[in-house]
PDB file of C-alpha atoms in Angstrom:
ATOM      1  CA  UNK D   6      -9.275  25.966 -53.498  1.00  0.00           C
ATOM      2  CA  UNK D   7      -6.806  25.664 -50.883  1.00  0.00           C
ATOM      3  CA  UNK D   8      -5.584  22.271 -51.651  1.00  0.00           C
ATOM      4  CA  UNK D   9      -5.097  23.278 -55.325  1.00  0.00           C
ATOM      5  CA  UNK D  10      -3.248  26.505 -54.342  1.00  0.00           C
ATOM      6  CA  UNK D  11      -0.962  24.470 -51.926  1.00  0.00           C
ATOM      7  CA  UNK D  12      -0.201  21.812 -54.867  1.00  0.00           C
ATOM      8  CA  UNK D  13       0.419  24.669 -57.483  1.00  0.00           C
ATOM      9  CA  UNK D  14       2.776  26.415 -55.267  1.00  0.00           C
ATOM     10  CA  UNK D  15       4.379  23.252 -54.059  1.00  0.00           C
ATOM     11  CA  UNK D  16       5.410  22.076 -57.616  1.00  0.00           C
ATOM     12  CA  UNK D  17       9.236  21.710 -57.995  1.00  0.00           C
ATOM     13  CA  UNK D  18      10.671  22.338 -61.364  1.00  0.00           C
ATOM     14  CA  UNK D  19      12.873  19.649 -62.772  1.00  0.00           C
ATOM     15  CA  UNK D  20      16.404  20.355 -63.581  1.00  0.00           C
ATOM     16  CA  UNK D  21      17.286  21.836 -60.208  1.00  0.00           C
ATOM     17  CA  UNK D  22      20.803  20.367 -60.304  1.00  0.00           C
ATOM     18  CA  UNK D  23      22.016  22.867 -62.784  1.00  0.00           C
ATOM     19  CA  UNK D  24      25.925  22.416 -63.608  1.00  0.00           C
ATOM     20  CA  UNK D  25      27.793  25.383 -62.436  1.00  0.00           C
ATOM     21  CA  UNK D  26      30.432  25.296 -65.258  1.00  0.00           C
ATOM     22  CA  UNK D  27      31.880  27.697 -67.444  1.00  0.00           C
ATOM     23  CA  UNK D  28      32.685  31.486 -66.975  1.00  0.00           C
ATOM     24  CA  UNK D  29      29.258  32.503 -66.687  1.00  0.00           C
ATOM     25  CA  UNK D  30      28.211  29.936 -64.149  1.00  0.00           C
ATOM     26  CA  UNK D  31      31.256  29.971 -62.435  1.00  0.00           C
ATOM     27  CA  UNK D  32      31.109  33.755 -61.667  1.00  0.00           C
ATOM     28  CA  UNK D  33      27.384  33.487 -60.698  1.00  0.00           C
ATOM     29  CA  UNK D  34      28.304  30.572 -58.209  1.00  0.00           C
ATOM     30  CA  UNK D  35      31.086  32.866 -56.819  1.00  0.00           C
ATOM     31  CA  UNK D  36      28.728  35.764 -56.392  1.00  0.00           C
ATOM     32  CA  UNK D  37      25.933  33.378 -54.802  1.00  0.00           C
ATOM     33  CA  UNK D  38      28.726  32.058 -52.373  1.00  0.00           C
ATOM     34  CA  UNK D  39      29.463  35.790 -51.256  1.00  0.00           C
ATOM     35  CA  UNK D  40      25.598  36.522 -51.279  1.00  0.00           C
ATOM     36  CA  UNK D  41      25.166  33.562 -48.806  1.00  0.00           C
ATOM     37  CA  UNK D  42      27.670  35.248 -46.298  1.00  0.00           C
ATOM     38  CA  UNK D  43      25.843  38.573 -46.626  1.00  0.00           C
ATOM     39  CA  UNK D  44      22.570  36.923 -46.302  1.00  0.00           C
ATOM     40  CA  UNK D  45      23.704  35.678 -42.798  1.00  0.00           C
ATOM     41  CA  UNK D  46      24.889  39.047 -41.825  1.00  0.00           C
ATOM     42  CA  UNK D  47      21.697  40.570 -42.659  1.00  0.00           C
ATOM     43  CA  UNK D  48      19.626  37.771 -41.039  1.00  0.00           C
ATOM     44  CA  UNK D  49      21.873  37.684 -37.723  1.00  0.00           C
ATOM     45  CA  UNK D  50      21.953  41.765 -37.616  1.00  0.00           C
ATOM     46  CA  UNK D  51      17.914  41.452 -37.505  1.00  0.00           C
ATOM     47  CA  UNK D  52      18.218  38.906 -34.632  1.00  0.00           C
ATOM     48  CA  UNK D  53      20.451  41.443 -32.607  1.00  0.00           C
ATOM     49  CA  UNK D  54      23.411  38.913 -32.854  1.00  0.00           C
ATOM     50  CA  UNK D  55      26.442  41.292 -32.637  1.00  0.00           C
ATOM     51  CA  UNK D  56      29.615  39.078 -32.668  1.00  0.00           C
ATOM     52  CA  UNK D  57      27.926  36.623 -35.249  1.00  0.00           C
ATOM     53  CA  UNK D  58      27.052  39.612 -37.503  1.00  0.00           C
ATOM     54  CA  UNK D  59      30.617  40.753 -37.413  1.00  0.00           C
ATOM     55  CA  UNK D  60      32.066  37.239 -38.189  1.00  0.00           C
ATOM     56  CA  UNK D  61      29.648  37.114 -41.146  1.00  0.00           C
ATOM     57  CA  UNK D  62      30.282  40.345 -42.573  1.00  0.00           C
ATOM     58  CA  UNK D  63      34.047  39.552 -42.225  1.00  0.00           C
ATOM     59  CA  UNK D  64      33.449  36.518 -44.568  1.00  0.00           C
ATOM     60  CA  UNK D  65      31.254  38.485 -46.859  1.00  0.00           C
ATOM     61  CA  UNK D  66      33.860  41.385 -47.236  1.00  0.00           C
ATOM     62  CA  UNK D  67      36.646  38.972 -48.144  1.00  0.00           C
ATOM     63  CA  UNK D  68      34.600  37.224 -50.708  1.00  0.00           C
ATOM     64  CA  UNK D  69      33.470  40.443 -52.284  1.00  0.00           C
ATOM     65  CA  UNK D  70      37.032  41.837 -52.405  1.00  0.00           C
ATOM     66  CA  UNK D  71      37.923  38.755 -54.402  1.00  0.00           C
ATOM     67  CA  UNK D  72      35.166  39.071 -56.716  1.00  0.00           C
ATOM     68  CA  UNK D  73      36.163  42.913 -56.984  1.00  0.00           C
ATOM     69  CA  UNK D  74      39.760  41.800 -57.837  1.00  0.00           C
ATOM     70  CA  UNK D  75      39.008  39.008 -60.191  1.00  0.00           C
ATOM     71  CA  UNK D  76      36.134  40.452 -62.122  1.00  0.00           C
ATOM     72  CA  UNK D  77      37.881  44.061 -62.552  1.00  0.00           C
ATOM     73  CA  UNK D  78      40.825  42.280 -64.187  1.00  0.00           C
ATOM     74  CA  UNK D  79      38.561  39.890 -66.279  1.00  0.00           C
ATOM     75  CA  UNK D  80      34.934  40.688 -65.931  1.00  0.00           C
ATOM     76  CA  UNK D  81      32.392  37.599 -66.558  1.00  0.00           C
ATOM     77  CA  UNK D  82      30.950  37.628 -70.018  1.00  0.00           C
ATOM     78  CA  UNK D  83      27.554  38.782 -68.721  1.00  0.00           C
ATOM     79  CA  UNK D  84      29.050  41.700 -66.984  1.00  0.00           C
ATOM     80  CA  UNK D  85      31.554  42.759 -69.515  1.00  0.00           C
ATOM     81  CA  UNK D  86      29.560  45.529 -70.969  1.00  0.00           C
ATOM     82  CA  UNK D  87      28.231  46.952 -67.711  1.00  0.00           C
ATOM     83  CA  UNK D  88      29.303  50.595 -67.773  1.00  0.00           C
ATOM     84  CA  UNK D  89      28.796  50.940 -63.768  1.00  0.00           C
ATOM     85  CA  UNK D  90      30.063  47.538 -62.689  1.00  0.00           C
ATOM     86  CA  UNK D  91      33.057  49.377 -60.994  1.00  0.00           C
ATOM     87  CA  UNK D  92      30.641  51.552 -59.263  1.00  0.00           C
ATOM     88  CA  UNK D  93      28.667  48.545 -57.852  1.00  0.00           C
ATOM     89  CA  UNK D  94      32.140  47.067 -56.458  1.00  0.00           C
ATOM     90  CA  UNK D  95      32.723  50.408 -54.520  1.00  0.00           C
ATOM     91  CA  UNK D  96      29.030  50.783 -53.391  1.00  0.00           C
ATOM     92  CA  UNK D  97      28.978  47.259 -52.105  1.00  0.00           C
ATOM     93  CA  UNK D  98      32.430  47.577 -50.490  1.00  0.00           C
ATOM     94  CA  UNK D  99      31.617  50.932 -48.742  1.00  0.00           C
ATOM     95  CA  UNK D 100      28.194  49.635 -47.243  1.00  0.00           C
ATOM     96  CA  UNK D 101      29.757  46.354 -46.073  1.00  0.00           C
ATOM     97  CA  UNK D 102      32.397  48.694 -44.304  1.00  0.00           C
ATOM     98  CA  UNK D 103      29.880  50.856 -42.804  1.00  0.00           C
ATOM     99  CA  UNK D 104      27.814  47.858 -41.678  1.00  0.00           C
ATOM    100  CA  UNK D 105      30.848  46.471 -39.893  1.00  0.00           C
ATOM    101  CA  UNK D 106      31.464  49.610 -38.023  1.00  0.00           C
ATOM    102  CA  UNK D 107      28.037  49.927 -36.986  1.00  0.00           C
ATOM    103  CA  UNK D 108      27.806  46.336 -35.847  1.00  0.00           C
ATOM    104  CA  UNK D 109      31.302  46.772 -33.866  1.00  0.00           C
ATOM    105  CA  UNK D 110      29.582  49.621 -32.025  1.00  0.00           C
ATOM    106  CA  UNK D 111      26.551  47.729 -31.138  1.00  0.00           C
ATOM    107  CA  UNK D 112      24.257  49.421 -33.445  1.00  0.00           C
ATOM    108  CA  UNK D 113      22.574  46.462 -35.087  1.00  0.00           C
ATOM    109  CA  UNK D 114      19.470  48.030 -36.478  1.00  0.00           C
ATOM    110  CA  UNK D 115      21.620  50.648 -38.118  1.00  0.00           C
ATOM    111  CA  UNK D 116      23.880  47.849 -39.604  1.00  0.00           C
ATOM    112  CA  UNK D 117      20.660  45.824 -40.737  1.00  0.00           C
ATOM    113  CA  UNK D 118      19.452  49.014 -42.670  1.00  0.00           C
ATOM    114  CA  UNK D 119      22.669  49.572 -44.133  1.00  0.00           C
ATOM    115  CA  UNK D 120      22.973  45.876 -45.612  1.00  0.00           C
ATOM    116  CA  UNK D 121      19.492  46.393 -47.326  1.00  0.00           C
ATOM    117  CA  UNK D 122      21.405  48.634 -49.626  1.00  0.00           C
ATOM    118  CA  UNK D 123      23.767  45.640 -50.561  1.00  0.00           C
ATOM    119  CA  UNK D 124      20.766  43.538 -51.630  1.00  0.00           C
ATOM    120  CA  UNK D 125      19.646  46.739 -53.906  1.00  0.00           C
ATOM    121  CA  UNK D 126      23.186  47.051 -55.452  1.00  0.00           C
ATOM    122  CA  UNK D 127      23.514  43.354 -56.276  1.00  0.00           C
ATOM    123  CA  UNK D 128      19.855  43.086 -57.206  1.00  0.00           C
ATOM    124  CA  UNK D 129      20.374  46.366 -59.732  1.00  0.00           C
ATOM    125  CA  UNK D 130      23.642  44.573 -61.171  1.00  0.00           C
ATOM    126  CA  UNK D 131      21.344  41.522 -62.125  1.00  0.00           C
ATOM    127  CA  UNK D 132      18.531  43.753 -63.522  1.00  0.00           C
ATOM    128  CA  UNK D 133      20.964  45.814 -65.546  1.00  0.00           C
ATOM    129  CA  UNK D 134      22.293  42.805 -67.241  1.00  0.00           C
ATOM    130  CA  UNK D 135      19.137  40.611 -67.917  1.00  0.00           C
ATOM    131  CA  UNK D 136      19.741  37.949 -65.283  1.00  0.00           C
ATOM    132  CA  UNK D 137      17.233  36.485 -62.779  1.00  0.00           C
ATOM    133  CA  UNK D 138      18.322  34.260 -60.238  1.00  0.00           C
ATOM    134  CA  UNK D 139      16.726  32.742 -57.264  1.00  0.00           C
ATOM    135  CA  UNK D 140      17.874  35.342 -54.843  1.00  0.00           C
ATOM    136  CA  UNK D 141      16.290  38.054 -57.150  1.00  0.00           C
ATOM    137  CA  UNK D 142      13.008  35.957 -57.219  1.00  0.00           C
ATOM    138  CA  UNK D 143      13.091  35.895 -53.257  1.00  0.00           C
ATOM    139  CA  UNK D 144      13.751  39.727 -53.533  1.00  0.00           C
ATOM    140  CA  UNK D 145      10.910  40.530 -55.518  1.00  0.00           C
ATOM    141  CA  UNK D 146       8.513  38.406 -53.212  1.00  0.00           C
ATOM    142  CA  UNK D 147      10.176  40.163 -50.027  1.00  0.00           C
ATOM    143  CA  UNK D 148       9.249  43.510 -51.286  1.00  0.00           C
ATOM    144  CA  UNK D 149       5.555  42.455 -51.946  1.00  0.00           C
ATOM    145  CA  UNK D 150       5.440  40.741 -48.456  1.00  0.00           C
ATOM    146  CA  UNK D 151       6.474  43.902 -46.783  1.00  0.00           C
ATOM    147  CA  UNK D 152       3.755  45.690 -48.569  1.00  0.00           C
ATOM    148  CA  UNK D 153       1.402  42.996 -47.361  1.00  0.00           C
ATOM    149  CA  UNK D 154       2.532  43.082 -43.782  1.00  0.00           C
ATOM    150  CA  UNK D 155       2.300  46.868 -43.447  1.00  0.00           C
ATOM    151  CA  UNK D 156      -1.287  47.436 -45.173  1.00  0.00           C
ATOM    152  CA  UNK D 157      -3.943  48.086 -42.746  1.00  0.00           C
ATOM    153  CA  UNK D 158      -6.527  46.289 -44.877  1.00  0.00           C
ATOM    154  CA  UNK D 159      -8.967  46.023 -41.859  1.00  0.00           C
ATOM    155  CA  UNK D 160      -9.522  49.737 -41.593  1.00  0.00           C
ATOM    156  CA  UNK D 161      -9.973  50.038 -45.233  1.00  0.00           C
ATOM    157  CA  UNK D 162     -13.601  48.889 -45.563  1.00  0.00           C
ATOM    158  CA  UNK D 163     -14.600  47.354 -48.771  1.00  0.00           C
ATOM    159  CA  UNK D 164     -11.733  48.767 -50.616  1.00  0.00           C
ATOM    160  CA  UNK D 165      -9.358  46.896 -48.140  1.00  0.00           C
ATOM    161  CA  UNK D 166     -11.004  43.747 -49.123  1.00  0.00           C
ATOM    162  CA  UNK D 167     -10.285  44.502 -52.749  1.00  0.00           C
ATOM    163  CA  UNK D 168      -6.929  45.396 -52.237  1.00  0.00           C
ATOM    164  CA  UNK D 169      -6.060  42.224 -50.088  1.00  0.00           C
ATOM    165  CA  UNK D 170      -7.085  40.196 -52.984  1.00  0.00           C
ATOM    166  CA  UNK D 171      -4.969  42.168 -55.444  1.00  0.00           C
ATOM    167  CA  UNK D 172      -1.818  41.929 -53.166  1.00  0.00           C
ATOM    168  CA  UNK D 173      -2.426  38.386 -52.192  1.00  0.00           C
ATOM    169  CA  UNK D 174      -2.777  37.266 -55.874  1.00  0.00           C
ATOM    170  CA  UNK D 175       0.558  39.065 -56.607  1.00  0.00           C
ATOM    171  CA  UNK D 176       2.368  37.570 -53.516  1.00  0.00           C
ATOM    172  CA  UNK D 177       0.974  34.296 -54.617  1.00  0.00           C
ATOM    173  CA  UNK D 178       2.359  34.587 -58.096  1.00  0.00           C
ATOM    174  CA  UNK D 179       5.875  35.634 -56.786  1.00  0.00           C
ATOM    175  CA  UNK D 180       5.754  32.757 -54.230  1.00  0.00           C
ATOM    176  CA  UNK D 181       5.079  30.418 -57.221  1.00  0.00           C
ATOM    177  CA  UNK D 182       8.080  31.880 -59.153  1.00  0.00           C
ATOM    178  CA  UNK D 183      10.370  31.140 -56.007  1.00  0.00           C
ATOM    179  CA  UNK D 184       9.199  27.658 -56.005  1.00  0.00           C
ATOM    180  CA  UNK D 185       9.140  26.937 -59.815  1.00  0.00           C
ATOM    181  CA  UNK D 186      12.544  27.923 -60.112  1.00  0.00           C
ATOM    182  CA  UNK D 187      14.512  26.340 -57.314  1.00  0.00           C
ATOM    183  CA  UNK D 188      17.853  27.430 -55.720  1.00  0.00           C
ATOM    184  CA  UNK D 189      21.066  25.896 -57.308  1.00  0.00           C
ATOM    185  CA  UNK D 190      21.503  23.952 -54.149  1.00  0.00           C
ATOM    186  CA  UNK D 191      17.960  22.414 -54.225  1.00  0.00           C
ATOM    187  CA  UNK D 192      18.853  18.911 -55.435  1.00  0.00           C
ATOM    188  CA  UNK D 193      21.498  18.265 -53.067  1.00  0.00           C
ATOM    189  CA  UNK D 194      20.732  20.551 -49.882  1.00  0.00           C
ATOM    190  CA  UNK D 195      19.345  18.827 -46.881  1.00  0.00           C
ATOM    191  CA  UNK D 196      16.077  20.573 -45.609  1.00  0.00           C
ATOM    192  CA  UNK D 197      15.397  22.684 -48.866  1.00  0.00           C
ATOM    193  CA  UNK D 198      11.939  21.097 -49.734  1.00  0.00           C
ATOM    194  CA  UNK D 199      10.936  21.199 -46.205  1.00  0.00           C
ATOM    195  CA  UNK D 200      11.524  24.992 -45.939  1.00  0.00           C
ATOM    196  CA  UNK D 201      10.065  25.560 -49.604  1.00  0.00           C
ATOM    197  CA  UNK D 202       6.924  23.460 -48.790  1.00  0.00           C
ATOM    198  CA  UNK D 203       6.446  25.634 -45.496  1.00  0.00           C
ATOM    199  CA  UNK D 204       7.024  28.758 -47.286  1.00  0.00           C
ATOM    200  CA  UNK D 205       4.501  27.579 -50.077  1.00  0.00           C
ATOM    201  CA  UNK D 206       1.707  26.452 -47.511  1.00  0.00           C
ATOM    202  CA  UNK D 207       2.165  29.963 -45.568  1.00  0.00           C
ATOM    203  CA  UNK D 208       1.386  31.931 -48.832  1.00  0.00           C
ATOM    204  CA  UNK D 209      -1.352  29.367 -49.888  1.00  0.00           C
ATOM    205  CA  UNK D 210      -3.251  29.952 -46.589  1.00  0.00           C
ATOM    206  CA  UNK D 211      -3.146  33.535 -46.737  1.00  0.00           C
ATOM    207  CA  UNK D 212      -4.123  33.692 -50.361  1.00  0.00           C
ATOM    208  CA  UNK D 213      -7.142  31.375 -49.968  1.00  0.00           C
ATOM    209  CA  UNK D 214      -8.498  33.600 -46.901  1.00  0.00           C
ATOM    210  CA  UNK D 215      -7.895  36.635 -48.938  1.00  0.00           C
ATOM    211  CA  UNK D 216      -9.842  35.476 -52.147  1.00  0.00           C
ATOM    212  CA  UNK D 217     -12.776  34.221 -50.001  1.00  0.00           C
ATOM    213  CA  UNK D 218     -12.963  37.835 -48.721  1.00  0.00           C
ATOM    214  CA  UNK D 219     -12.373  36.680 -45.182  1.00  0.00           C
ATOM    215  CA  UNK D 220     -10.191  39.743 -44.016  1.00  0.00           C
ATOM    216  CA  UNK D 221     -10.002  38.691 -40.471  1.00  0.00           C
ATOM    217  CA  UNK D 222      -8.728  34.939 -41.340  1.00  0.00           C
ATOM    218  CA  UNK D 223      -6.356  36.569 -43.861  1.00  0.00           C
ATOM    219  CA  UNK D 224      -4.824  38.646 -41.077  1.00  0.00           C
ATOM    220  CA  UNK D 225      -4.351  35.729 -39.147  1.00  0.00           C
ATOM    221  CA  UNK D 226      -2.594  33.823 -41.960  1.00  0.00           C
ATOM    222  CA  UNK D 227      -0.685  37.063 -42.543  1.00  0.00           C
ATOM    223  CA  UNK D 228       1.374  36.430 -39.377  1.00  0.00           C
ATOM    224  CA  UNK D 229       2.774  33.166 -40.875  1.00  0.00           C
ATOM    225  CA  UNK D 230       4.326  34.763 -44.080  1.00  0.00           C
ATOM    226  CA  UNK D 231       7.308  36.237 -42.385  1.00  0.00           C
ATOM    227  CA  UNK D 232       8.581  33.257 -40.315  1.00  0.00           C
ATOM    228  CA  UNK D 233       8.379  30.964 -43.304  1.00  0.00           C
ATOM    229  CA  UNK D 234       9.897  33.386 -45.702  1.00  0.00           C
ATOM    230  CA  UNK D 235      12.903  34.211 -43.195  1.00  0.00           C
ATOM    231  CA  UNK D 236      13.848  30.411 -42.805  1.00  0.00           C
ATOM    232  CA  UNK D 237      13.949  29.976 -46.554  1.00  0.00           C
ATOM    233  CA  UNK D 238      15.894  33.188 -47.049  1.00  0.00           C
ATOM    234  CA  UNK D 239      18.170  32.675 -44.108  1.00  0.00           C
ATOM    235  CA  UNK D 240      19.653  29.312 -45.708  1.00  0.00           C
ATOM    236  CA  UNK D 241      18.993  29.885 -49.465  1.00  0.00           C
ATOM    237  CA  UNK D 242      17.557  33.158 -50.366  1.00  0.00           C
TER     238      UNK D 242
END
């Protein structure tokens, strides 16, 4: 069962080298580039690295300002009919500025929490306009992972074992979506497959323990989920 789970999660979809061409793809590539700087700021703030967080936020703010200016004048086709596109620009700009102030003041936990709002705002932009990208799938996985990490299955008795199976099954499904729909950079980025494989294996071990009813083993496997996710997220999420 474990081997089958790892193989299923480890399947890499063909066609990862999608060409970023045309107004739709170009704008999504621009957004993904800015999201990369945001991702760095989120990750670094969680690690307590103040100067590095400030530098990443400066990069993100500049890239987001360019997106705001360009898209306000000529919205990409996928966002042309979004009535709250301007509000999204404002929300993200304000959150980035607030996080920058907090980082400068050494308030990195606060900056990290503020930056979570950027993830939500950009995710909602995609949801409103029917777009699902690699980062959206990573965010869906992250939300379920946080539930798994914070649920006290051990002290819930038989109900805990049943809930663990349900939660692990959903987590496994969401992980499979991440693996089967690679990041745009997957075909050319060094180290991508290794990170994805580590991510998939950690989920497979957790899932296998959960469905076998071995709560204790599942709790041990659970400790490996966040590190493998964080490494993939930091570089590609």
